[in-house]
Coordinates of C-alpha atoms and ligand atoms in Angstrom, one line a residue:
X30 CA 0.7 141.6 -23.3
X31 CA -3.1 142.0 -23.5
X32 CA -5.5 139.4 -24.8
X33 CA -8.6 140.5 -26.3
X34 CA -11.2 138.8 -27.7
X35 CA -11.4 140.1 -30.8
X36 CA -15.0 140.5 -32.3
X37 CA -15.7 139.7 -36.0
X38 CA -18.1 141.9 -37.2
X39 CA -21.9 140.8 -36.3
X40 CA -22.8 140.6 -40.2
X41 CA -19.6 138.1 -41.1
X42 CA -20.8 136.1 -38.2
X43 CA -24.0 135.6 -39.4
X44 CA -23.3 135.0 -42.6
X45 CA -21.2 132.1 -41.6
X46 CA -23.3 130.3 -39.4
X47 CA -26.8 131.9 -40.8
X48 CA -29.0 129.8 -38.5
X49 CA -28.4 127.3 -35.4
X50 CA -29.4 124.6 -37.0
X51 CA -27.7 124.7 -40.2
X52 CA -24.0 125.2 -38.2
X53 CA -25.1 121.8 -36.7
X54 CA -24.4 119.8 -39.4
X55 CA -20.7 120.2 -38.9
X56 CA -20.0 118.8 -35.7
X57 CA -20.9 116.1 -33.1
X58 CA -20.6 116.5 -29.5
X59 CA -20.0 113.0 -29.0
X60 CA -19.8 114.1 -24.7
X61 CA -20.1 116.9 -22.9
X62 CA -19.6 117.1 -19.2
X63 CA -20.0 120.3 -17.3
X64 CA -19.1 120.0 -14.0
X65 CA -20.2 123.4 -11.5
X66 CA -18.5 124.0 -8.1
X67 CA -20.6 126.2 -5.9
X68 CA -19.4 129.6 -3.9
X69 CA -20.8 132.0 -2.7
X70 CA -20.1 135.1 -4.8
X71 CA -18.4 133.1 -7.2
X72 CA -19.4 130.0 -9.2
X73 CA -17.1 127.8 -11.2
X74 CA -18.3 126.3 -14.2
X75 CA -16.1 124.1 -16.1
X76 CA -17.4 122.2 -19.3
X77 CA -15.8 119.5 -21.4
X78 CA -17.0 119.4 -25.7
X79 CA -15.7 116.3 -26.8
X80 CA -16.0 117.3 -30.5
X81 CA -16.0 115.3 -33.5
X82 CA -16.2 116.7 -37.1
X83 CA -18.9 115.5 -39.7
X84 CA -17.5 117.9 -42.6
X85 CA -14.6 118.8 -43.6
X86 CA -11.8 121.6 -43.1
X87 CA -13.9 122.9 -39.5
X88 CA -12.1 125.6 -38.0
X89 CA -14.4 126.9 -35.9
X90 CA -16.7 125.3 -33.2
X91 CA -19.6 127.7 -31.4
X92 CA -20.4 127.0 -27.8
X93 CA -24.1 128.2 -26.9
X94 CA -25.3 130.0 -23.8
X95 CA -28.3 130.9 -22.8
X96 CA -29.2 134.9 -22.5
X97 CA -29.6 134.7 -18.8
X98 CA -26.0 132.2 -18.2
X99 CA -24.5 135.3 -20.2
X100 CA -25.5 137.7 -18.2
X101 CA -24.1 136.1 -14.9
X102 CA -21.2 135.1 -16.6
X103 CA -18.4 137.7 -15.9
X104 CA -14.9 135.6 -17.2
X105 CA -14.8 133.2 -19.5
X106 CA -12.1 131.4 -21.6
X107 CA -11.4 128.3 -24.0
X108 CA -9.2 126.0 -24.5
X109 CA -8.0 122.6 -25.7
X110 CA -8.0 120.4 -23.0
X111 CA -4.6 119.8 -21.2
X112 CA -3.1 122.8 -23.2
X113 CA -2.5 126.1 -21.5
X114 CA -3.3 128.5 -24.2
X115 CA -6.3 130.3 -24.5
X116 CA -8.3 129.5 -28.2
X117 CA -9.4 133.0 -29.8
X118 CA -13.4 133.3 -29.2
X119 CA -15.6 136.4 -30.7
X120 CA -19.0 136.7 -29.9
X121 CA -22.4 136.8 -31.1
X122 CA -25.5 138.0 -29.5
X123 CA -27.8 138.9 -32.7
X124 CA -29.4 135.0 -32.2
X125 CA -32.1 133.8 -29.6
X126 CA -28.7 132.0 -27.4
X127 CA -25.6 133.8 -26.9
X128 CA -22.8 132.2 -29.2
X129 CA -19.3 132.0 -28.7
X130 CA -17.2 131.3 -31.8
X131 CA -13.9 129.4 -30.9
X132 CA -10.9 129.3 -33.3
X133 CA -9.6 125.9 -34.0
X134 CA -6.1 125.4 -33.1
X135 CA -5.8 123.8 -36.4
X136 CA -8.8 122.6 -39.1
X137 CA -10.6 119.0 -38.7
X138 CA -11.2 116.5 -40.8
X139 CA -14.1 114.8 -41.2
X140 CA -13.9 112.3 -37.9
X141 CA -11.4 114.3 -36.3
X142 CA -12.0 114.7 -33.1
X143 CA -11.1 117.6 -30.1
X144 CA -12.0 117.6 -26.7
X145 CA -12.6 121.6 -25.7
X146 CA -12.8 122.8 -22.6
X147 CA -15.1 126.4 -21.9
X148 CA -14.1 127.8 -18.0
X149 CA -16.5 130.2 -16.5
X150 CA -16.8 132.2 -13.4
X151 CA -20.6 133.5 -12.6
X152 CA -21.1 136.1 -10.5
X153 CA -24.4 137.0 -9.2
X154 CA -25.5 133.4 -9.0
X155 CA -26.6 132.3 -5.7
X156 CA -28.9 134.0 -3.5
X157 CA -29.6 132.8 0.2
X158 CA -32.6 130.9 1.1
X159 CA -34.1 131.6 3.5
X160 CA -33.1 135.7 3.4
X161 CA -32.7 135.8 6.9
X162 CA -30.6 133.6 9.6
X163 CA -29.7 133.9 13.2
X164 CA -26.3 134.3 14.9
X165 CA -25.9 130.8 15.5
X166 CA -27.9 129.3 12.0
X167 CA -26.0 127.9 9.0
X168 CA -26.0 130.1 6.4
X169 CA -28.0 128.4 3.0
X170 CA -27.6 129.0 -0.5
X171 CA -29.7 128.6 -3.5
X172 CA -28.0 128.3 -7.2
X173 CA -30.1 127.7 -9.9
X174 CA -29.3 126.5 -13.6
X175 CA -30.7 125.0 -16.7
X176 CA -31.1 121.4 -16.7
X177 CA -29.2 120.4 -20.3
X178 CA -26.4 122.1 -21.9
X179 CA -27.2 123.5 -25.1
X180 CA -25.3 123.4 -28.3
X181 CA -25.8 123.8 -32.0
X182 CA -24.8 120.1 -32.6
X183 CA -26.4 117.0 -31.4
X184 CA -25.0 115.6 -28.7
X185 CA -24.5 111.9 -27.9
X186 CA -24.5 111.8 -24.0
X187 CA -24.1 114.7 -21.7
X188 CA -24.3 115.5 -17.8
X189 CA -23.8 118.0 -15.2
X190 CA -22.3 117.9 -12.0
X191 CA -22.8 120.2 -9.3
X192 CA -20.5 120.3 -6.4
X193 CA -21.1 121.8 -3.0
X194 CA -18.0 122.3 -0.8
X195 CA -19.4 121.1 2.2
X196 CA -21.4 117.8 1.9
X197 CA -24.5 119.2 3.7
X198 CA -26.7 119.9 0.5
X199 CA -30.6 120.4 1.5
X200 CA -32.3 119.8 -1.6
X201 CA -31.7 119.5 -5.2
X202 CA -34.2 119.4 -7.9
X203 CA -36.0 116.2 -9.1
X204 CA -36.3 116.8 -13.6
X205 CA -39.3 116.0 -15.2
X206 CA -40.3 114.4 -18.5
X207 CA -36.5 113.1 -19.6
X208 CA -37.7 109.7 -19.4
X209 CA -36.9 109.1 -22.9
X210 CA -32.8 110.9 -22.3
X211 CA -32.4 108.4 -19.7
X212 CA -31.0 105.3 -19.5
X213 CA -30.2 104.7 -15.4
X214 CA -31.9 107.1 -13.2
X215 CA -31.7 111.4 -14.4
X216 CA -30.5 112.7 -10.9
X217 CA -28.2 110.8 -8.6
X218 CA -26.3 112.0 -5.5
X219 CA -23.1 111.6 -3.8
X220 CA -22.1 113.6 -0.5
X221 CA -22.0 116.7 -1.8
X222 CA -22.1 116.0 -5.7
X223 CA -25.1 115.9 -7.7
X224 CA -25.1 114.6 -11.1
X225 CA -27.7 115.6 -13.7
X226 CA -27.3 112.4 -16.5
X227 CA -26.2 110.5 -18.4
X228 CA -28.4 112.1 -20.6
X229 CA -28.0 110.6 -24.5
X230 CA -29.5 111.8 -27.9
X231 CA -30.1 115.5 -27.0
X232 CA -31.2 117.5 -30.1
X233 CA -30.5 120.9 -31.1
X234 CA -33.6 122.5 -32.6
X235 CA -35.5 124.6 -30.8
X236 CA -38.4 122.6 -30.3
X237 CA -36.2 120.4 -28.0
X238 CA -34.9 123.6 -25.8
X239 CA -38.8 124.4 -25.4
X240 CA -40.4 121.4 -25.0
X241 CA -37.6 119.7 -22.0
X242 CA -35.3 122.8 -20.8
X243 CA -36.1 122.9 -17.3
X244 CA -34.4 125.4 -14.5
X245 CA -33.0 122.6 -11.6
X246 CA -31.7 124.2 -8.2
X247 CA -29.7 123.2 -5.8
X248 CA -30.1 124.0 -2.0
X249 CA -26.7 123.8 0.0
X250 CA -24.5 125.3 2.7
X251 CA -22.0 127.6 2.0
X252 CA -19.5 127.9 5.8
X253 CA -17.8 131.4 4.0
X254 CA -19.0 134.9 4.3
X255 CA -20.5 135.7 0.6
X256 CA -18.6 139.1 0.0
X257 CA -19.6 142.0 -3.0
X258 CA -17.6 145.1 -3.3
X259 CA -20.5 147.0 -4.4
X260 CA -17.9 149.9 -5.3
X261 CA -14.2 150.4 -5.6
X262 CA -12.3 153.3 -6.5
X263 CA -9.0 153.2 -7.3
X264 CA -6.7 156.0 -7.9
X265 CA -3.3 155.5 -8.7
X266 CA -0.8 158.4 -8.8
X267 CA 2.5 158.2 -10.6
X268 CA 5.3 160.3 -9.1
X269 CA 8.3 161.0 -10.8
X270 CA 9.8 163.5 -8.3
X271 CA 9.2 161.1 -5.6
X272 CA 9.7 158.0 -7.4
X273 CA 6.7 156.7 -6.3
X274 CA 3.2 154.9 -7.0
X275 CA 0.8 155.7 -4.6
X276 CA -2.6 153.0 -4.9
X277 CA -5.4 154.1 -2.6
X278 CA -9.0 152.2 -2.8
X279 CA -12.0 153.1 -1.4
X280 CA -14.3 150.5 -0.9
X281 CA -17.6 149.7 -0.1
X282 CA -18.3 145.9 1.2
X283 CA -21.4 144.5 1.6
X284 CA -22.1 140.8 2.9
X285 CA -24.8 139.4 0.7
X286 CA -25.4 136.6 3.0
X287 CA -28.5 135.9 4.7
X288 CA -29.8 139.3 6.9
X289 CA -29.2 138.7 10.7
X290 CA -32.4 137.9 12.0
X291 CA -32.9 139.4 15.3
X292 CA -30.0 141.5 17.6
X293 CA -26.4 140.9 17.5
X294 CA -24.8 139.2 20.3
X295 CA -21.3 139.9 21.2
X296 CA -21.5 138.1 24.0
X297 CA -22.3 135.2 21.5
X298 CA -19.6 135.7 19.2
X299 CA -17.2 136.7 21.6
X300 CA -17.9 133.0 22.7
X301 CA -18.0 131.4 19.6
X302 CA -14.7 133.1 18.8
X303 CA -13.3 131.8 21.6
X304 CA -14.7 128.1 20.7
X305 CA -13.0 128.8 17.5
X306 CA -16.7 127.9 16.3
X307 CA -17.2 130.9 14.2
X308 CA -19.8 131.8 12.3
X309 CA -18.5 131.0 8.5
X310 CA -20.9 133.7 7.4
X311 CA -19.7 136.9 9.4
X312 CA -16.6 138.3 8.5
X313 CA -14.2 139.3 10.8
X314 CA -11.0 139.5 9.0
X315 CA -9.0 139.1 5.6
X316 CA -6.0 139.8 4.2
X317 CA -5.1 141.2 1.1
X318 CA -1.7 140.4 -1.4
X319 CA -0.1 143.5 -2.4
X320 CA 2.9 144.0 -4.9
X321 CA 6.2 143.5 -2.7
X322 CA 8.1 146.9 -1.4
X323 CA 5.2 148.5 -0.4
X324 CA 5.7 151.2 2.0
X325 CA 3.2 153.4 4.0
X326 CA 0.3 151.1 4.3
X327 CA -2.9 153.0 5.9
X328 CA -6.7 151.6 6.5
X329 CA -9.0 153.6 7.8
X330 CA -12.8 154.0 7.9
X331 CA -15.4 156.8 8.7
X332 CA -14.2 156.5 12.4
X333 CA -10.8 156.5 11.4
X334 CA -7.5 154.3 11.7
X335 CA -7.9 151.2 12.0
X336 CA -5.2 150.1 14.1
X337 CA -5.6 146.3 14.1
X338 CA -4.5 145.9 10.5
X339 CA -1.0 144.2 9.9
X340 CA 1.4 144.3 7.1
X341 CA 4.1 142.1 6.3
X342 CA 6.3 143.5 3.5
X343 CA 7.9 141.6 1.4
X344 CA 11.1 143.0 -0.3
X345 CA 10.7 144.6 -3.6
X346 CA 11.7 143.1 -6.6
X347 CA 12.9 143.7 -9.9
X348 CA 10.3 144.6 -12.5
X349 CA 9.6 141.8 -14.3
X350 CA 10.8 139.0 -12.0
X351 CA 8.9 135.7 -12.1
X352 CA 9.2 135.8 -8.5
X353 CA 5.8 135.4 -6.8
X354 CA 6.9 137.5 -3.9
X355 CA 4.0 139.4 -2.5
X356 CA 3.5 141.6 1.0
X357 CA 0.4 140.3 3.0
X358 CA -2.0 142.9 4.2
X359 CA -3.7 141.5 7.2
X360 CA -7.2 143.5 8.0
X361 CA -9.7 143.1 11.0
X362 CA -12.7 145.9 10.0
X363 CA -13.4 147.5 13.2
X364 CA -17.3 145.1 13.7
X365 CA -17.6 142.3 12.6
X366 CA -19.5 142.2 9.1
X367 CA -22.8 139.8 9.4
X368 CA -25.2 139.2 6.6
X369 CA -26.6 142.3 4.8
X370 CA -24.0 144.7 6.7
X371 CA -22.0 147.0 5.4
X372 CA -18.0 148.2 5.7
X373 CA -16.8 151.2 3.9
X374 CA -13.3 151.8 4.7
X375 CA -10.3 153.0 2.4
X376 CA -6.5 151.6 1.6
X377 CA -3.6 152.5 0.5
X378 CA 0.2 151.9 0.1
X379 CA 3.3 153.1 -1.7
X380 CA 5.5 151.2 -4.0
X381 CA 8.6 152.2 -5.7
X382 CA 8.5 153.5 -9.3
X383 CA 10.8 151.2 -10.4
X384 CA 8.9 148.4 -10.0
X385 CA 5.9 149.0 -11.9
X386 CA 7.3 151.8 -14.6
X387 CA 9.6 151.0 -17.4
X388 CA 11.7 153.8 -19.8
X389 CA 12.6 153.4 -23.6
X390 CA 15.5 155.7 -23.7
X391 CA 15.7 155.9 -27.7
X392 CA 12.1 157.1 -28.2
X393 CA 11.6 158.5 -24.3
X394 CA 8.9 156.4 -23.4
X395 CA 7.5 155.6 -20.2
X396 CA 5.4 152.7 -19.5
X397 CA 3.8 151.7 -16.3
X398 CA 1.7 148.8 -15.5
X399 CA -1.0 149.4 -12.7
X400 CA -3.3 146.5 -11.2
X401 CA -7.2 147.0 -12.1
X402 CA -7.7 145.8 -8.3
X403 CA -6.3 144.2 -5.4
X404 CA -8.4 140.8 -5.1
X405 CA -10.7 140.4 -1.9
X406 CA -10.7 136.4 -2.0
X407 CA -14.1 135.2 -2.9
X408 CA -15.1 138.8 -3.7
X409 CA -17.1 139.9 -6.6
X410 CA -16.7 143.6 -7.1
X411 CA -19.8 144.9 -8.7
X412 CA -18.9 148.2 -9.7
X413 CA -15.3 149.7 -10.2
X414 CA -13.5 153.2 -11.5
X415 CA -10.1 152.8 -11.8
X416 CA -8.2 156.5 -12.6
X417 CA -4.5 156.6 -13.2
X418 CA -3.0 159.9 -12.6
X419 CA 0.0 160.3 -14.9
X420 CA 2.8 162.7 -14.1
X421 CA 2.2 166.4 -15.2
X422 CA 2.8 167.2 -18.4
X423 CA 2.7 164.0 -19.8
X424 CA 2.0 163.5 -23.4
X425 CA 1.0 161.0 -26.2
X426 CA -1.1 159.1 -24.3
X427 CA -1.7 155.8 -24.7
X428 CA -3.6 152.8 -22.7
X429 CA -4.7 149.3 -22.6
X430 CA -6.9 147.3 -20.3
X431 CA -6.4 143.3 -19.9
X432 CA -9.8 143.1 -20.6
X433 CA -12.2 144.6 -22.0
X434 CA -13.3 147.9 -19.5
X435 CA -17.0 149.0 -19.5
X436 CA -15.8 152.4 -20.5
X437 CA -12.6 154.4 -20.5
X438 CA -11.7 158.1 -20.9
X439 CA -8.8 160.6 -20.6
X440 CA -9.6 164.1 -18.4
X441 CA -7.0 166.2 -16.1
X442 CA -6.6 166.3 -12.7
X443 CA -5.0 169.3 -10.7
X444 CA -3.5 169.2 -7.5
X445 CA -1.5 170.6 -5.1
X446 CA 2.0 172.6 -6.9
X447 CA 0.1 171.6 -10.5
X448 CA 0.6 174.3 -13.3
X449 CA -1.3 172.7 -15.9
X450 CA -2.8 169.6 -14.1
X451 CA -2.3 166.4 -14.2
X452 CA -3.3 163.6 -17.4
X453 CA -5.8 161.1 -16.0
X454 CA -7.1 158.2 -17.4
X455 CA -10.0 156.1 -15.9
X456 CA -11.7 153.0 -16.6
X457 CA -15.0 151.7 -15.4
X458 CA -15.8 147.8 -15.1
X459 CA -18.5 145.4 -13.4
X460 CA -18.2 142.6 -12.2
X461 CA -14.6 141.3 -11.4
X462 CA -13.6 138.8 -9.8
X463 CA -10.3 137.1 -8.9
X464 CA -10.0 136.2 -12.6
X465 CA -9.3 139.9 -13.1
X466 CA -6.6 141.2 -11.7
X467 CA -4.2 141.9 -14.6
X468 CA -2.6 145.3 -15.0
X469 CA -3.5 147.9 -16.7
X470 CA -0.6 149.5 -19.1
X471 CA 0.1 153.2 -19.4
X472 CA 2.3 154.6 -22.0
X473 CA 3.6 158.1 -22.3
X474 CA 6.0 160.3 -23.0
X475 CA 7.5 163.7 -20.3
X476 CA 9.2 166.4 -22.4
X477 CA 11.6 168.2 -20.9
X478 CA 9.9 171.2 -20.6
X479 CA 7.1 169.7 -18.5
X480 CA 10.2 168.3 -16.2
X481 CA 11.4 172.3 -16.4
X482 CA 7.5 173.6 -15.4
X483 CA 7.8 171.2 -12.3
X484 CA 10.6 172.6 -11.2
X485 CA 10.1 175.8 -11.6
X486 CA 6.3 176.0 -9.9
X487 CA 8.2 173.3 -7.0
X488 CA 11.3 176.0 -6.7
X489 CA 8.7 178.8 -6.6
X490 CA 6.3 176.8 -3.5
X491 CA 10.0 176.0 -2.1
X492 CA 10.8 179.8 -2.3
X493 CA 8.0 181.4 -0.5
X494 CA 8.1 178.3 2.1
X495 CA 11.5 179.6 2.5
X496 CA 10.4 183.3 3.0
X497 CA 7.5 181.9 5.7
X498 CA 10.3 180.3 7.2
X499 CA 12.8 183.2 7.2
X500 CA 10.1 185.8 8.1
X501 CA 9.1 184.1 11.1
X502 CA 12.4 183.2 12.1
X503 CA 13.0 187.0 12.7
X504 CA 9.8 187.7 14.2
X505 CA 10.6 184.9 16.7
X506 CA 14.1 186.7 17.1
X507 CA 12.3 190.1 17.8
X508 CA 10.3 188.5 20.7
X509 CA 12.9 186.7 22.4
X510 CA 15.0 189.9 21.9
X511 CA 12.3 191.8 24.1
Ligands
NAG630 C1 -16.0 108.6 -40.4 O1 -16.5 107.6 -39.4 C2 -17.6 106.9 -39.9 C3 -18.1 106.0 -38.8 O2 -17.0 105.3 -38.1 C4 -17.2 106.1 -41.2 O3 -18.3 105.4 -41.6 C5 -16.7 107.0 -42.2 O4 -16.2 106.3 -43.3 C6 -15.6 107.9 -41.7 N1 -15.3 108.9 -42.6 C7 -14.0 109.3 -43.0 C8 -13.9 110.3 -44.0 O5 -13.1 108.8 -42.4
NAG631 C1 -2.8 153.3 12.2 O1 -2.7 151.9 12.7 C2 -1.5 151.2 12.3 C3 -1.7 149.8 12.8 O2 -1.6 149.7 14.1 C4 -0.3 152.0 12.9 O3 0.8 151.3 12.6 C5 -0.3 153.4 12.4 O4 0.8 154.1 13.0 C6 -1.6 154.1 12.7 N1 -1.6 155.3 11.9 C7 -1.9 156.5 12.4 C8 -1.9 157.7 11.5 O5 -2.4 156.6 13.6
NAG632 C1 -25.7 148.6 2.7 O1 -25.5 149.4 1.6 C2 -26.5 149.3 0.6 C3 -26.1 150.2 -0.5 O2 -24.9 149.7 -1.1 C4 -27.8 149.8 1.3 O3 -28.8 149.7 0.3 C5 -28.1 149.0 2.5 O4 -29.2 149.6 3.1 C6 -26.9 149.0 3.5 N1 -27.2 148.1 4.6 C7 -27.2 148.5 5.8 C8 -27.5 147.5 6.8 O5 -26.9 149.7 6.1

């Protein structure tokens, strides 16, 4: 259900591959391609090891990044080419590049060969250039990476391509000092494509990574707003009595595009609206999947409803159903969002409790599956808290993420008719992206006493309503008696 990358202990790590240079002698990287698709908020790296072995019996091939390619880094996975199955990786930071250690799908002989395939998505990549842009101005990006891809192994021929969606790319850096890489030109250009390479014989000691390593950029247009969530918070509330999930999120949007220089004209994009010429950087709508069967859809901000939102529900489905039925959540904030604005504005819905929870009969289990977010397309969410209010009285706890959470920890939350409160659960995470939207799995167990507290503190609040009611009632009947 949940794939995690499982993290050998630091010292085993090192004491298999005790240096960077002595872990080379095992393989060849007789290509690699890495090919880079620019966004906005999001950047796609894809890269291509075609691996050969020089020893015997290799079961495990490291993939280097550099500190800083970490740190934007917020998903990443490997596999065999063409397969679907993602290879085991742990991690090691303890050496001067960050090294990823991916399990073989099966040992190589010497001369075997394996073409791997490393997908990323970087967050926090691009920035714009220049910081500031009128109404009517294109909106520029700059994304900036290193020049060669490093590895611990030699590598016969390597390149990189980076990809701009639209074809209008500004500039791109020129490298320096690879004459002796290069055997037809080090940079060439097509629409909006530029390739780095061929670049052949590229060594692996560190000499090499300090002597040629160079930062290249690329300077392009980007015709989509570039959306952060700087914050979400999530609560979900399971309720048994009402057979419901409620998700609510509030949210906090910023557009990290380039800041509007001078006023806003409404007039203007009233008219560029109507021109269908938009400006691809402001945002003026989105929509948003949500599970099917959702009922009670609100959005509101600090001024309130917002009535131009539209839902389409689609039917609710059967837990578990392949189906990939979902209701569409069409919003329209209530301005339109330019560069460096903000939108804080909150969501929610109701789904049946059918559809996300699950009950073992023979041990009394429940177990409930809650998304870690609903995915803003394009959308990096910087910050996120994600509690999971279990039903009162719920016991024997237990929880898993689909990825590793920044932290997570169990407290109680009371509310309205609550004896004893109710068990909570939240998780904190940065950076997510579309790549991140599995569910998080709650397991727990209701005794029947809990189920008998409920009841009883819900009979009591029923009981006095009643009196209210009753008490009233005859007052009213004295008046109208008079
Ligand atoms: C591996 O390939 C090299 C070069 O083609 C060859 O000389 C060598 O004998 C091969 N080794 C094995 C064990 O097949
Ligand atoms: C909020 O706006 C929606 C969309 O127009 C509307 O359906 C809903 O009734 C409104 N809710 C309230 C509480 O006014
Ligand atoms: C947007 O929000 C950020 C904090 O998230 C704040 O620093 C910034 O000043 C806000 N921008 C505007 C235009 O209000």
């Amino acid at each position: 259900m949940a794939r995690r990358w499982r993290t050998l202990p630091l010292l085993l790590v090192t004491a298999l591959a005790p240096s960077f240079s002595l872990a080379g002698l095992a393989f060849e990287n007789t290509a690699i391609v890495r090919t880079i698709e620019l966004g906005g908020s999001l950047v796609h790296v894809s890269t291509t090891y075609a691996v050969k072995a020089l020893e015997p019996g290799q079961t495990t091939y490291q993939i280097a990044l550099s500190k800083v390619e970490r740190a934007k880094t917020s998903w990443l996975e490997a596999k065999v080419k063409g397969r679907t199955t993602p290879l085991e990786l742990s991690e090691d930071e303890s050496s001067t590049e960050h090294l990823l250690s991916v399990s073989l799908p099966k040992a190589l002989a010497v001369n075997g060969t394996l073409n791997l395939v490393l997908e990323t998505v970087q967050t926090h990549a691009t920035h714009p250039f220049p910081e500031q842009a009128a109404q009517k101005e294109p909106q520029l990006l700059k994304y900036k990476t290193d020049l060669f891809t490093i590895s611990p192994y030699t590598t016969l021929v390597q390149r990189t391509k980076i990809k701009s969606l639209a074809p209008n790319v500004i500039s791109y850096t020129t490298p320096h000092d690879v004459d002796s890489f290069v055997r037809d030109g080090s940079v060439t250009r097509s629409g909006g494509t530029i390739t780095y390479g061929p670049y052949h014989d590229i060594q692996t000691d560190t000499d090499f990574v300090a002597k040629y390593q160079q930062p290249v950029s690329v300077h392009y247009s980007f015709d989509h707003p570039v959306l952060e969530v700087k914050t979400l918070r999530r609560i979900a509330e399971i309720s048994h009595w009402g057979s419901n999930l409620n998700i609510e999120d509030k949210i906090h949007l910023h557009n990290a595009g380039p800041t509007l220089k001078g006023h806003f004209s409404r007039l203007e994009y009233q008219s560029q609206n109507y021109h269908r010429k938009q400006a691809s950087h402001i945002l003026s709508d989105f929509a948003l999947h949500l599970p099917p069967g959702v009922t009670n859809a609100y959005f509101y901000d600090q001024n309130g409803n917002v009535s131009t939102s539209h839902l389409r529900t689609a039917p609710s489905v059967a837990k578990g159903s392949k189906a990939m039925q979902y209701s569409v959540l069409e919003l329209r904030p209530r301005y339109p969002v330019l560069g460096g604005w903000n939108y804080s504005y909150t969501i929610g819905f109701d789904t049946p409790l059918q559809d996300s929870v699950g009950y073992d009969a023979k041990n009394g289990i429940y177990m409930v599956g809650v998304p870690v977010m609903t995915n803003i397309p394009g959308t990096v969410v910087n910050d996120a808290e994600v509690k999971i209010i279990l039903p009162e009285g719920a016991i024997n706890v237990k929880f898993v993420s689909p990825f590793p959470e920044l932290s997570s920890s169990m407290s109680t939350h009371i509310s309205y008719l609550d004896t004893a409160g109710r068990p909570t659960v939240t998780f904190t995470y940065k950076d997510l992206t579309y790549k991140h939207t599995g569910m998080i799995y709650v397991s727990y167990q209701v005794p029947l006493s809990a189920h008998l507290k409920k009841v009883m503190s819900v009979g009591a609040a029923f009981f006095s309503l009643f009196a209210f009611a009753f008490i009233a009632r005859r007052v009213d009947l004295n008046l109208h008696k008079k």
